Tab-separated table of C-alpha atoms in Angstrom:
chain	number	residue	atom	x	y	z
A	1	UNK	CA	8.096	20.750	-1.252
A	2	UNK	CA	10.214	18.563	1.026
A	3	UNK	CA	8.868	17.858	4.655
A	4	UNK	CA	11.821	15.704	5.496
A	5	UNK	CA	13.093	17.199	8.888
A	6	UNK	CA	10.005	18.845	9.993
A	7	UNK	CA	8.927	18.329	13.550
A	8	UNK	CA	5.868	19.331	15.619
A	9	UNK	CA	4.353	18.572	18.868
A	10	UNK	CA	0.465	17.703	19.064
A	11	UNK	CA	-1.523	17.620	21.914
A	12	UNK	CA	-5.516	16.495	21.634
A	13	UNK	CA	-7.986	16.262	24.449
A	14	UNK	CA	-10.602	13.572	25.487
A	15	UNK	CA	-14.050	14.125	24.579
A	16	UNK	CA	-17.663	12.871	25.687
A	17	UNK	CA	-20.239	12.830	22.895
A	18	UNK	CA	-23.913	12.646	23.208
A	19	UNK	CA	-24.297	14.115	26.611
A	20	UNK	CA	-27.603	12.247	27.239
A	21	UNK	CA	-29.829	13.658	24.675
A	22	UNK	CA	-27.794	15.215	22.204
A	23	UNK	CA	-26.972	11.763	20.176
A	24	UNK	CA	-24.177	12.379	17.529
A	25	UNK	CA	-24.517	16.131	17.956
A	26	UNK	CA	-23.039	17.287	21.046
A	27	UNK	CA	-19.823	17.062	22.719
A	28	UNK	CA	-17.636	18.322	25.205
A	29	UNK	CA	-13.659	18.411	25.445
A	30	UNK	CA	-12.283	16.988	28.538
A	31	UNK	CA	-9.005	17.915	30.095
A	32	UNK	CA	-7.395	14.426	29.749
A	33	UNK	CA	-4.907	14.745	26.847
A	34	UNK	CA	-2.734	12.549	24.238
A	35	UNK	CA	0.343	14.162	23.144
A	36	UNK	CA	2.349	13.491	20.188
A	37	UNK	CA	5.985	14.302	18.818
A	38	UNK	CA	6.136	13.775	15.028
A	39	UNK	CA	8.845	14.320	12.750
A	40	UNK	CA	8.999	13.960	9.080
A	41	UNK	CA	11.511	11.107	7.854
A	42	UNK	CA	12.598	10.138	4.396
A	43	UNK	CA	10.270	6.741	4.353
A	44	UNK	CA	8.587	4.320	6.391
A	45	UNK	CA	6.684	4.865	9.843
A	46	UNK	CA	8.074	4.311	13.291
A	47	UNK	CA	5.997	4.465	16.257
A	48	UNK	CA	6.741	4.430	20.205
A	49	UNK	CA	3.912	4.603	22.585
A	50	UNK	CA	3.802	5.586	26.299
A	51	UNK	CA	0.982	5.404	28.699
A	52	UNK	CA	-2.523	3.906	27.539
A	53	UNK	CA	-1.986	1.589	24.515
A	54	UNK	CA	1.798	0.593	25.323
A	55	UNK	CA	2.260	-2.660	23.818
A	56	UNK	CA	-1.455	-2.964	22.339
A	57	UNK	CA	-1.488	-0.637	19.312
A	58	UNK	CA	-0.120	-1.198	16.281
A	59	UNK	CA	3.395	0.613	15.854
A	60	UNK	CA	3.482	0.790	11.892
A	61	UNK	CA	1.278	2.331	9.181
A	62	UNK	CA	-1.879	1.010	10.423
A	63	UNK	CA	-1.618	2.818	13.920
A	64	UNK	CA	-4.637	5.146	13.783
A	65	UNK	CA	-2.640	8.531	13.989
A	66	UNK	CA	-0.423	7.560	11.105
A	67	UNK	CA	-3.410	6.315	9.251
A	68	UNK	CA	-5.213	9.570	9.666
A	69	UNK	CA	-1.786	11.653	8.723
A	70	UNK	CA	-1.542	9.764	5.496
A	71	UNK	CA	-5.030	10.437	4.721
A	72	UNK	CA	-4.675	14.275	5.336
A	73	UNK	CA	-1.250	14.291	3.178
A	74	UNK	CA	-3.313	12.435	0.498
A	75	UNK	CA	-6.500	14.713	0.546
A	76	UNK	CA	-4.294	18.022	0.818
A	77	UNK	CA	-2.331	16.952	-2.395
A	78	UNK	CA	0.795	16.747	-0.449
A	79	UNK	CA	3.430	13.777	-1.017
A	80	UNK	CA	3.577	11.734	2.165
A	81	UNK	CA	6.923	11.866	4.026
A	82	UNK	CA	7.958	9.216	6.250
A	83	UNK	CA	6.736	9.521	10.049
A	84	UNK	CA	8.382	9.042	13.311
A	85	UNK	CA	5.996	9.406	15.956
A	86	UNK	CA	6.397	9.243	19.538
A	87	UNK	CA	2.930	9.249	21.592
A	88	UNK	CA	2.247	9.717	25.000
A	89	UNK	CA	-1.293	8.553	25.668
A	90	UNK	CA	-3.478	9.702	28.675
A	91	UNK	CA	-7.174	8.959	26.934
A	92	UNK	CA	-8.483	5.420	27.896
A	93	UNK	CA	-9.110	3.190	25.087
A	94	UNK	CA	-12.666	2.153	24.233
A	95	UNK	CA	-14.187	3.521	27.269
A	96	UNK	CA	-16.463	6.461	25.572
A	97	UNK	CA	-13.873	8.987	26.041
A	98	UNK	CA	-13.298	9.454	22.310
A	99	UNK	CA	-9.923	7.902	21.866
A	100	UNK	CA	-10.198	7.247	18.346
A	101	UNK	CA	-11.526	10.631	17.583
A	102	UNK	CA	-8.358	12.313	19.413
A	103	UNK	CA	-5.671	9.982	17.405
A	104	UNK	CA	-7.620	10.852	14.219
A	105	UNK	CA	-7.529	14.432	14.928
A	106	UNK	CA	-3.901	14.086	16.101
A	107	UNK	CA	-2.731	12.695	12.941
A	108	UNK	CA	-4.788	15.487	10.979
A	109	UNK	CA	-3.289	18.050	13.037
A	110	UNK	CA	0.389	16.678	12.734
A	111	UNK	CA	-0.030	16.587	9.120
A	112	UNK	CA	-1.376	19.916	8.909
A	113	UNK	CA	1.457	21.137	11.345
A	114	UNK	CA	4.034	19.441	9.102
A	115	UNK	CA	2.809	21.221	5.895
A	116	UNK	CA	2.687	24.559	7.653
A	117	UNK	CA	2.250	27.711	5.111
A	118	UNK	CA	2.961	25.725	2.278
A	119	UNK	CA	-0.665	24.655	1.890
A	120	UNK	CA	-3.500	26.851	3.240
A	121	UNK	CA	-5.722	24.439	5.737
A	122	UNK	CA	-8.441	26.295	7.534
A	123	UNK	CA	-10.472	25.098	10.407
A	124	UNK	CA	-13.373	23.452	8.141
A	125	UNK	CA	-10.802	21.563	6.163
A	126	UNK	CA	-9.429	19.949	9.511
A	127	UNK	CA	-13.070	19.040	10.268
A	128	UNK	CA	-13.840	17.601	7.101
A	129	UNK	CA	-10.533	15.438	7.281
A	130	UNK	CA	-11.510	14.225	10.543
A	131	UNK	CA	-14.833	13.337	10.159
A	132	UNK	CA	-13.857	11.630	7.144
A	133	UNK	CA	-12.318	8.975	8.887
A	134	UNK	CA	-14.306	9.114	12.212
A	135	UNK	CA	-17.525	8.996	10.106
A	136	UNK	CA	-19.326	11.456	12.220
A	137	UNK	CA	-18.289	14.930	13.804
A	138	UNK	CA	-19.754	14.900	17.250
A	139	UNK	CA	-16.269	13.552	19.030
A	140	UNK	CA	-13.941	15.215	16.589
A	141	UNK	CA	-15.215	18.557	16.692
A	142	UNK	CA	-14.731	19.287	20.551
A	143	UNK	CA	-11.272	17.712	20.143
A	144	UNK	CA	-10.294	19.857	17.485
A	145	UNK	CA	-11.691	23.270	19.005
A	146	UNK	CA	-12.406	22.538	22.524
A	147	UNK	CA	-15.270	23.594	24.975
A	148	UNK	CA	-19.045	22.504	23.923
A	149	UNK	CA	-19.917	22.040	20.393
A	150	UNK	CA	-22.704	21.469	18.330
A	151	UNK	CA	-21.763	19.538	15.028
A	152	UNK	CA	-24.013	18.798	12.140
A	153	UNK	CA	-23.486	17.522	8.358
A	154	UNK	CA	-25.012	18.837	5.286
A	155	UNK	CA	-24.785	18.264	1.567
A	156	UNK	CA	-21.367	20.523	1.851
A	157	UNK	CA	-20.202	18.378	4.709
A	158	UNK	CA	-19.551	18.561	8.567
A	159	UNK	CA	-20.122	21.839	10.495
A	160	UNK	CA	-19.729	22.986	14.015
A	161	UNK	CA	-20.114	26.036	16.260
A	162	UNK	CA	-18.654	26.488	19.776
A	163	UNK	CA	-20.294	27.229	22.923
A	164	UNK	CA	-18.770	28.491	26.313
A	165	UNK	CA	-19.784	26.192	29.208
A	166	UNK	CA	-20.960	27.816	32.466
A	167	UNK	CA	-18.336	28.321	35.013
A	168	UNK	CA	-20.629	26.315	37.522
A	169	UNK	CA	-20.607	23.486	35.670
A	170	UNK	CA	-18.326	20.810	37.349
A	171	UNK	CA	-17.397	17.355	35.728
A	172	UNK	CA	-16.940	13.656	36.920
A	173	UNK	CA	-16.152	11.023	34.773
A	174	UNK	CA	-16.217	7.297	36.238
A	175	UNK	CA	-14.178	4.964	34.158
A	176	UNK	CA	-15.035	1.073	34.563
A	177	UNK	CA	-12.279	-1.783	33.784
A	178	UNK	CA	-14.230	-3.089	30.820
A	179	UNK	CA	-14.072	-1.795	27.374
A	180	UNK	CA	-16.976	-1.325	24.776
A	181	UNK	CA	-16.800	-1.526	21.141
A	182	UNK	CA	-18.224	1.510	19.664
A	183	UNK	CA	-19.460	-0.349	16.237
A	184	UNK	CA	-21.127	-2.816	18.892
A	185	UNK	CA	-23.075	-0.010	20.906
A	186	UNK	CA	-24.032	1.229	17.496
A	187	UNK	CA	-25.498	-2.002	16.224
A	188	UNK	CA	-27.819	-1.949	19.210
A	189	UNK	CA	-29.533	1.175	18.068
A	190	UNK	CA	-33.219	0.589	16.232
A	191	UNK	CA	-33.744	1.979	12.791
A	192	UNK	CA	-36.439	3.881	13.728
A	193	UNK	CA	-37.655	5.432	17.186
A	194	UNK	CA	-41.297	6.442	18.168
A	195	UNK	CA	-42.186	9.895	17.412
A	196	UNK	CA	-42.888	10.791	20.928
A	197	UNK	CA	-39.146	9.865	21.943
A	198	UNK	CA	-37.751	11.980	19.322
A	199	UNK	CA	-40.039	14.862	20.500
A	200	UNK	CA	-38.572	14.051	23.993
A	201	UNK	CA	-35.021	14.401	23.016
A	202	UNK	CA	-35.254	17.622	20.916
A	203	UNK	CA	-36.656	18.935	23.973
A	204	UNK	CA	-33.961	17.657	26.080
A	205	UNK	CA	-31.285	18.306	24.106
A	206	UNK	CA	-32.509	22.239	23.621
A	207	UNK	CA	-32.686	22.332	27.460
A	208	UNK	CA	-29.343	21.072	27.666
A	209	UNK	CA	-27.827	23.769	25.966
A	210	UNK	CA	-29.207	26.184	28.134
A	211	UNK	CA	-28.305	24.305	31.124
A	212	UNK	CA	-24.679	24.018	29.895
A	213	UNK	CA	-24.173	27.856	29.176
A	214	UNK	CA	-26.679	29.508	31.404
A	215	UNK	CA	-28.676	27.425	33.848
A	216	UNK	CA	-26.481	24.338	35.253
A	217	UNK	CA	-29.451	24.219	37.772
A	218	UNK	CA	-31.382	22.237	34.845
A	219	UNK	CA	-28.902	19.888	34.083
A	220	UNK	CA	-30.894	17.034	35.712
A	221	UNK	CA	-33.935	17.330	33.836
A	222	UNK	CA	-31.808	18.128	30.594
A	223	UNK	CA	-29.786	15.204	30.526
A	224	UNK	CA	-32.911	12.680	30.223
A	225	UNK	CA	-32.754	10.544	27.095
A	226	UNK	CA	-35.346	7.964	25.349
A	227	UNK	CA	-32.990	7.666	21.814
A	228	UNK	CA	-29.844	5.412	22.737
A	229	UNK	CA	-29.026	4.663	26.558
A	230	UNK	CA	-31.448	2.457	27.226
A	231	UNK	CA	-30.954	0.544	23.888
A	232	UNK	CA	-27.449	-0.152	24.912
A	233	UNK	CA	-28.067	-0.637	28.661
A	234	UNK	CA	-27.892	-4.755	28.317
A	235	UNK	CA	-24.535	-4.635	26.737
A	236	UNK	CA	-23.271	-2.341	29.770
A	237	UNK	CA	-25.224	-3.573	32.808
A	238	UNK	CA	-22.835	-2.342	35.513
A	239	UNK	CA	-22.800	1.428	33.586
A	240	UNK	CA	-26.977	1.228	33.608
A	241	UNK	CA	-26.569	0.129	37.502
A	242	UNK	CA	-24.242	3.341	37.816
A	243	UNK	CA	-26.273	5.674	35.708
A	244	UNK	CA	-29.575	4.659	37.372
A	245	UNK	CA	-27.755	5.055	41.083
A	246	UNK	CA	-26.619	8.370	40.520
A	247	UNK	CA	-29.653	9.857	38.758
A	248	UNK	CA	-31.684	8.187	41.752
A	249	UNK	CA	-29.627	10.548	44.006
A	250	UNK	CA	-30.235	13.186	41.731
A	251	UNK	CA	-27.238	13.571	39.801
A	252	UNK	CA	-27.142	14.649	35.957
A	253	UNK	CA	-25.583	11.079	35.033
A	254	UNK	CA	-25.114	10.024	31.531
A	255	UNK	CA	-23.562	7.170	29.400
A	256	UNK	CA	-20.235	9.090	27.912
A	257	UNK	CA	-20.166	8.454	23.933
A	258	UNK	CA	-20.658	4.903	23.453
A	259	UNK	CA	-19.596	3.954	26.960
A	260	UNK	CA	-19.006	2.190	29.187
A	261	UNK	CA	-17.879	5.331	31.028
A	262	UNK	CA	-20.118	7.337	32.984
A	263	UNK	CA	-20.186	11.193	32.727
A	264	UNK	CA	-21.940	13.338	35.498
A	265	UNK	CA	-22.475	17.016	35.129
A	266	UNK	CA	-22.753	18.847	38.378
A	267	UNK	CA	-23.884	22.298	39.211
A	268	UNK	CA	-21.304	22.840	41.970
A	269	UNK	CA	-17.916	21.095	43.237
A	270	UNK	CA	-19.742	19.490	46.639
A	271	UNK	CA	-22.396	17.849	44.164
A	272	UNK	CA	-19.759	16.164	42.201
A	273	UNK	CA	-18.025	14.858	45.269
A	274	UNK	CA	-21.197	13.552	46.618
A	275	UNK	CA	-21.587	11.462	43.303
A	276	UNK	CA	-17.999	10.390	43.626
A	277	UNK	CA	-18.879	8.902	46.788
A	278	UNK	CA	-21.728	7.064	44.848
A	279	UNK	CA	-19.262	5.825	42.422
A	280	UNK	CA	-17.020	4.335	44.966
A	281	UNK	CA	-19.580	2.508	46.934
A	282	UNK	CA	-20.729	0.417	43.614
A	283	UNK	CA	-19.879	-3.294	43.840
A	284	UNK	CA	-18.156	-3.184	40.398
A	285	UNK	CA	-14.687	-1.382	39.830
A	286	UNK	CA	-14.841	2.083	39.129
A	287	UNK	CA	-12.182	4.985	38.619
A	288	UNK	CA	-13.674	8.305	39.326
A	289	UNK	CA	-11.876	11.576	37.424
A	290	UNK	CA	-12.697	14.952	38.692
A	291	UNK	CA	-12.228	17.055	35.583
A	292	UNK	CA	-12.864	20.524	33.800
A	293	UNK	CA	-13.404	21.494	30.495
A	294	UNK	CA	-10.740	21.582	27.838
A	295	UNK	CA	-11.392	24.966	26.269
A	296	UNK	CA	-8.190	25.130	23.623
A	297	UNK	CA	-8.827	21.953	21.720
A	298	UNK	CA	-6.001	20.508	19.658
A	299	UNK	CA	-2.662	22.188	19.384
A	300	UNK	CA	0.263	22.271	17.251
A	301	UNK	CA	3.756	23.745	18.292
A	302	UNK	CA	6.636	23.846	16.391
A	303	UNK	CA	8.641	25.118	13.525
A	304	UNK	CA	7.969	23.038	10.380
A	305	UNK	CA	10.256	25.086	8.589
């Protein structure tokens, strides 16, 4: 099998994980995308980047997209070709919008697309390959499949299920200038949590599924959390202040992923605009993005043959 000369175009959405109480389980795909044109070449890795990350990220085989593609080729038992990658990035880096998960999914999908029909690769394999690099499936699942996803891991590996978000749900993501390391955010988590807090989050996570899929009026109560956000607050004081200000006004605001961005889940467009006014009034610099749920997830176009 020779892959040289094959080309694909990959498009992968941003994501917001946790959604408040659904720590390491719930994820939502957002209509902000990174796009890649990928060509299999004789040897080497050549990467050019437009948009977010240009001049910052590596342009060799250490780039996360390339690492993910090479990992996928290896796990699929396919000799890796060289890669020529042109990336057009729109997902902010280190802001809690799933940029690393999107890069991993992009690389895996690029490899799968280049292999084409020569190797049978199902959805479960794509999720497994992406999770092997990401470490947990809550961001990569919505990036692959779109919409609202519930992800879990058992002895057989990662799994997911997809749910349709109620059409009355409106999204706002407030993005600050500063960045946040996911590893730092995770290091602030305690090894154990009180039993009452665990039960609290179980009830809210179950309620959140109902709120997002059936009854958006329950979003405020459903987004309460005691497992992770308060432990990370000291590392993201401006994020904590914004979440508090929004929730004090009745908005279902949560930390997006590991932060520092803030996700607001509104039950109608007017409520979302009111939340945007609160964001604009903050002393810190925030940029509001009025977004929708991406229902397609990652896509691959092109004829690998």
